[in-house]
């Protein structure tokens, strides 16, 4: 089981394995229309992602029957009163949902990413990590791979969390991730110092899952109001 970070709360769902026919049958007509324009492989990934996201949203509202479509930036969109994010890697998907009605706290968003703990087909260290991040990687190969994929997932989750604020592609070299003594990760994007990003990581047998949340404030906040809405 995956648990949402205590600072934000909400519901995280994980899905894997259903057949393509079962997944497509579970889509709403609007979702099915989107999938119809995709290749069979991409359509199955889309359907798996929507199935997983629907689990997360129904964890907040069991009566939810709406469409799970995309916004103009390609991110999943449900309703203004929810914050959602999803990620999939081959036959596994993860999704995170939380209520947006948080009272007086600053504007915020969330992101989630899942990465397979297997060597990449092509070297990615120089592309994904900053020189400082590369210098901090362990030497032992297995530990190095886990550290690399952990930072990769954190950055991907962070980009999803800040995208509603910046509305642009953010390159890997623009962001830097650092783990704090308490296990909380901080991700900084120099060009957007007004956005504070924090994250947490969970490891599955073959995957790493990263969650990140971004606030339009000068410091990361973890108010009780957020934890109490899940």
Tab-separated table of C-alpha atoms in Angstrom:
chain	number	residue	atom	x	y	z
A	1	UNK	CA	0.000	0.000	0.000
A	2	UNK	CA	1.083	3.547	-0.720
A	3	UNK	CA	0.379	6.279	1.791
A	4	UNK	CA	0.080	9.983	0.931
A	5	UNK	CA	2.641	12.238	2.622
A	6	UNK	CA	1.360	13.320	6.023
A	7	UNK	CA	1.992	16.969	5.169
A	8	UNK	CA	-0.652	16.930	2.423
A	9	UNK	CA	-2.825	13.869	2.913
A	10	UNK	CA	-5.391	12.821	0.351
A	11	UNK	CA	-5.618	9.424	-1.339
A	12	UNK	CA	-3.008	7.549	-3.373
A	13	UNK	CA	-4.096	4.608	-5.532
A	14	UNK	CA	-2.078	2.049	-7.455
A	15	UNK	CA	-3.366	-0.086	-10.326
A	16	UNK	CA	-1.863	-2.811	-12.484
A	17	UNK	CA	-2.750	-5.826	-14.543
A	18	UNK	CA	-6.329	-5.426	-15.877
A	19	UNK	CA	-6.900	-6.469	-19.475
A	20	UNK	CA	-7.216	-3.831	-22.162
A	21	UNK	CA	-10.867	-4.776	-22.761
A	22	UNK	CA	-11.734	-4.378	-19.078
A	23	UNK	CA	-9.945	-1.044	-18.893
A	24	UNK	CA	-11.607	0.355	-22.007
A	25	UNK	CA	-15.036	-0.815	-20.828
A	26	UNK	CA	-14.622	1.192	-17.638
A	27	UNK	CA	-14.034	4.508	-19.440
A	28	UNK	CA	-16.775	7.117	-19.696
A	29	UNK	CA	-17.918	8.046	-23.227
A	30	UNK	CA	-15.833	11.240	-23.116
A	31	UNK	CA	-12.741	9.346	-21.975
A	32	UNK	CA	-13.317	6.669	-24.601
A	33	UNK	CA	-13.455	9.359	-27.297
A	34	UNK	CA	-9.988	10.545	-26.241
A	35	UNK	CA	-8.630	6.993	-26.235
A	36	UNK	CA	-10.069	6.317	-29.702
A	37	UNK	CA	-7.540	8.712	-31.249
A	38	UNK	CA	-4.579	6.872	-29.681
A	39	UNK	CA	-2.583	3.819	-30.651
A	40	UNK	CA	-3.696	0.603	-28.898
A	41	UNK	CA	-0.730	0.709	-26.530
A	42	UNK	CA	-1.196	4.359	-25.653
A	43	UNK	CA	-4.955	3.858	-25.273
A	44	UNK	CA	-4.369	1.083	-22.740
A	45	UNK	CA	-1.988	3.318	-20.761
A	46	UNK	CA	-4.587	6.090	-20.849
A	47	UNK	CA	-7.306	3.724	-19.633
A	48	UNK	CA	-5.071	2.308	-16.884
A	49	UNK	CA	-4.251	5.833	-15.713
A	50	UNK	CA	-7.926	6.819	-15.645
A	51	UNK	CA	-8.834	3.654	-13.747
A	52	UNK	CA	-6.194	4.400	-11.137
A	53	UNK	CA	-7.121	8.069	-10.880
A	54	UNK	CA	-10.789	7.157	-10.499
A	55	UNK	CA	-9.863	4.967	-7.520
A	56	UNK	CA	-8.045	7.872	-5.895
A	57	UNK	CA	-10.848	10.374	-6.525
A	58	UNK	CA	-13.479	7.949	-5.238
A	59	UNK	CA	-11.389	7.579	-2.123
A	60	UNK	CA	-12.308	11.207	-1.463
A	61	UNK	CA	-15.833	11.065	-2.908
A	62	UNK	CA	-17.346	7.604	-3.328
A	63	UNK	CA	-20.188	9.022	-5.423
A	64	UNK	CA	-17.914	10.507	-8.112
A	65	UNK	CA	-19.049	9.615	-11.637
A	66	UNK	CA	-17.472	12.426	-13.676
A	67	UNK	CA	-15.023	12.392	-16.560
A	68	UNK	CA	-11.269	12.293	-16.023
A	69	UNK	CA	-9.949	14.248	-18.976
A	70	UNK	CA	-6.919	16.485	-19.616
A	71	UNK	CA	-6.231	20.193	-19.480
A	72	UNK	CA	-4.454	22.256	-22.128
A	73	UNK	CA	-1.076	21.302	-20.645
A	74	UNK	CA	-1.834	17.575	-20.945
A	75	UNK	CA	-2.290	17.025	-17.210
A	76	UNK	CA	-5.309	15.198	-15.779
A	77	UNK	CA	-8.193	17.448	-14.816
A	78	UNK	CA	-11.225	16.578	-12.717
A	79	UNK	CA	-12.861	19.544	-11.049
A	80	UNK	CA	-11.726	22.814	-9.539
A	81	UNK	CA	-12.306	21.540	-6.012
A	82	UNK	CA	-9.744	18.732	-6.460
A	83	UNK	CA	-6.009	18.499	-7.040
A	84	UNK	CA	-4.950	15.357	-8.918
A	85	UNK	CA	-1.867	13.838	-10.513
A	86	UNK	CA	-1.055	10.479	-12.053
A	87	UNK	CA	1.857	8.545	-13.495
A	88	UNK	CA	2.264	5.204	-15.192
A	89	UNK	CA	5.164	3.002	-16.136
A	90	UNK	CA	4.271	0.152	-18.454
A	91	UNK	CA	1.600	-1.906	-16.620
A	92	UNK	CA	1.634	0.013	-13.335
A	93	UNK	CA	-0.056	3.329	-12.576
A	94	UNK	CA	-0.237	5.524	-9.502
A	95	UNK	CA	-2.560	8.447	-8.840
A	96	UNK	CA	-2.928	11.023	-6.088
A	97	UNK	CA	-5.988	13.111	-5.283
A	98	UNK	CA	-6.706	15.700	-2.600
A	99	UNK	CA	-9.345	18.321	-1.971
A	100	UNK	CA	-8.485	21.868	-2.972
A	101	UNK	CA	-10.694	23.603	-0.408
A	102	UNK	CA	-7.947	24.354	2.091
A	103	UNK	CA	-9.076	27.651	3.541
A	104	UNK	CA	-6.418	30.336	4.070
A	105	UNK	CA	-3.323	28.398	2.907
A	106	UNK	CA	-1.495	29.608	-0.221
A	107	UNK	CA	-2.259	28.318	-3.715
A	108	UNK	CA	-0.815	24.843	-4.111
A	109	UNK	CA	-0.647	21.822	-6.350
A	110	UNK	CA	0.688	18.284	-6.207
A	111	UNK	CA	2.501	15.799	-8.410
A	112	UNK	CA	3.254	12.084	-8.391
A	113	UNK	CA	5.663	9.945	-10.404
A	114	UNK	CA	6.599	6.270	-10.576
A	115	UNK	CA	9.865	4.956	-11.995
A	116	UNK	CA	11.044	1.410	-12.591
A	117	UNK	CA	14.098	0.416	-10.566
A	118	UNK	CA	15.958	-0.970	-13.557
A	119	UNK	CA	18.990	0.376	-15.416
A	120	UNK	CA	17.932	2.883	-18.102
A	121	UNK	CA	18.389	1.863	-21.710
A	122	UNK	CA	20.569	4.917	-22.254
A	123	UNK	CA	22.734	6.757	-19.691
A	124	UNK	CA	20.663	9.514	-18.079
A	125	UNK	CA	22.778	10.773	-15.184
A	126	UNK	CA	24.255	13.717	-17.081
A	127	UNK	CA	20.846	14.680	-18.491
A	128	UNK	CA	18.760	14.283	-15.342
A	129	UNK	CA	21.097	15.299	-12.513
A	130	UNK	CA	22.969	18.482	-11.730
A	131	UNK	CA	26.719	18.241	-11.042
A	132	UNK	CA	26.011	18.523	-7.321
A	133	UNK	CA	23.468	15.696	-7.450
A	134	UNK	CA	25.842	13.483	-9.447
A	135	UNK	CA	28.645	14.101	-6.958
A	136	UNK	CA	26.405	12.887	-4.113
A	137	UNK	CA	25.463	9.572	-5.760
A	138	UNK	CA	26.686	6.389	-4.028
A	139	UNK	CA	29.459	4.450	-5.725
A	140	UNK	CA	27.917	0.992	-5.238
A	141	UNK	CA	25.962	0.207	-8.463
A	142	UNK	CA	22.630	-0.870	-6.939
A	143	UNK	CA	22.557	1.994	-4.474
A	144	UNK	CA	23.548	4.384	-7.248
A	145	UNK	CA	20.667	3.200	-9.439
A	146	UNK	CA	18.128	3.634	-6.623
A	147	UNK	CA	19.459	7.133	-5.849
A	148	UNK	CA	19.375	8.097	-9.538
A	149	UNK	CA	15.807	6.874	-10.058
A	150	UNK	CA	14.714	8.478	-6.777
A	151	UNK	CA	15.893	11.922	-7.841
A	152	UNK	CA	14.509	11.358	-11.340
A	153	UNK	CA	11.071	10.554	-9.876
A	154	UNK	CA	11.215	13.492	-7.466
A	155	UNK	CA	11.971	15.930	-10.252
A	156	UNK	CA	9.202	14.544	-12.454
A	157	UNK	CA	6.727	14.840	-9.572
A	158	UNK	CA	7.955	18.360	-8.825
A	159	UNK	CA	7.486	19.443	-12.440
A	160	UNK	CA	3.871	18.285	-12.314
A	161	UNK	CA	3.353	20.138	-9.040
A	162	UNK	CA	4.641	23.467	-10.351
A	163	UNK	CA	3.288	23.282	-13.897
A	164	UNK	CA	-0.021	25.043	-13.062
A	165	UNK	CA	2.029	27.975	-11.771
A	166	UNK	CA	4.727	28.260	-14.439
A	167	UNK	CA	2.906	26.878	-17.505
A	168	UNK	CA	6.106	25.832	-19.250
A	169	UNK	CA	8.541	22.979	-19.624
A	170	UNK	CA	11.116	23.001	-16.819
A	171	UNK	CA	14.402	21.292	-17.679
A	172	UNK	CA	16.147	18.822	-15.397
A	173	UNK	CA	19.129	21.147	-15.042
A	174	UNK	CA	16.861	23.883	-13.661
A	175	UNK	CA	15.849	21.853	-10.611
A	176	UNK	CA	17.890	20.404	-7.796
A	177	UNK	CA	16.720	17.892	-5.190
A	178	UNK	CA	18.165	17.495	-1.723
A	179	UNK	CA	17.068	15.238	1.130
A	180	UNK	CA	16.649	16.884	4.516
A	181	UNK	CA	17.626	15.216	7.833
A	182	UNK	CA	13.970	14.390	8.562
A	183	UNK	CA	13.548	12.496	5.284
A	184	UNK	CA	11.650	15.292	3.550
A	185	UNK	CA	13.031	16.266	0.150
A	186	UNK	CA	13.357	19.848	-1.038
A	187	UNK	CA	13.345	20.630	-4.744
A	188	UNK	CA	14.493	24.071	-5.795
A	189	UNK	CA	13.967	25.700	-9.187
A	190	UNK	CA	16.175	28.781	-9.321
A	191	UNK	CA	14.022	30.596	-11.866
A	192	UNK	CA	10.973	30.260	-9.618
A	193	UNK	CA	12.202	30.994	-6.121
A	194	UNK	CA	8.697	32.095	-5.125
A	195	UNK	CA	7.518	28.481	-5.380
A	196	UNK	CA	8.498	26.168	-2.570
A	197	UNK	CA	8.547	22.467	-3.386
A	198	UNK	CA	8.771	19.526	-1.002
A	199	UNK	CA	8.528	15.813	-1.591
A	200	UNK	CA	8.599	12.333	-0.146
A	201	UNK	CA	9.612	8.977	-1.608
A	202	UNK	CA	8.291	5.444	-1.171
A	203	UNK	CA	9.961	2.308	-2.513
A	204	UNK	CA	8.147	-0.720	-3.880
A	205	UNK	CA	9.945	-3.973	-4.784
A	206	UNK	CA	10.562	-2.877	-8.386
A	207	UNK	CA	9.597	0.807	-8.416
A	208	UNK	CA	10.121	4.106	-6.676
A	209	UNK	CA	7.162	6.452	-6.163
A	210	UNK	CA	7.722	10.146	-5.504
A	211	UNK	CA	5.169	12.675	-4.332
A	212	UNK	CA	5.798	16.404	-4.470
A	213	UNK	CA	3.757	19.452	-3.541
A	214	UNK	CA	4.316	23.085	-4.400
A	215	UNK	CA	3.175	26.232	-2.596
A	216	UNK	CA	3.192	29.816	-3.799
A	217	UNK	CA	4.872	30.997	-0.622
A	218	UNK	CA	8.293	31.659	0.821
A	219	UNK	CA	8.344	28.466	2.846
A	220	UNK	CA	6.829	25.001	2.684
A	221	UNK	CA	3.767	24.827	4.858
A	222	UNK	CA	2.201	21.705	6.306
A	223	UNK	CA	-0.940	23.082	7.942
A	224	UNK	CA	-3.321	20.905	9.900
A	225	UNK	CA	-6.050	22.098	7.526
A	226	UNK	CA	-4.544	19.980	4.743
A	227	UNK	CA	-4.093	16.818	6.734
A	228	UNK	CA	-7.637	17.074	8.000
A	229	UNK	CA	-9.312	17.088	4.568
A	230	UNK	CA	-8.590	13.536	3.474
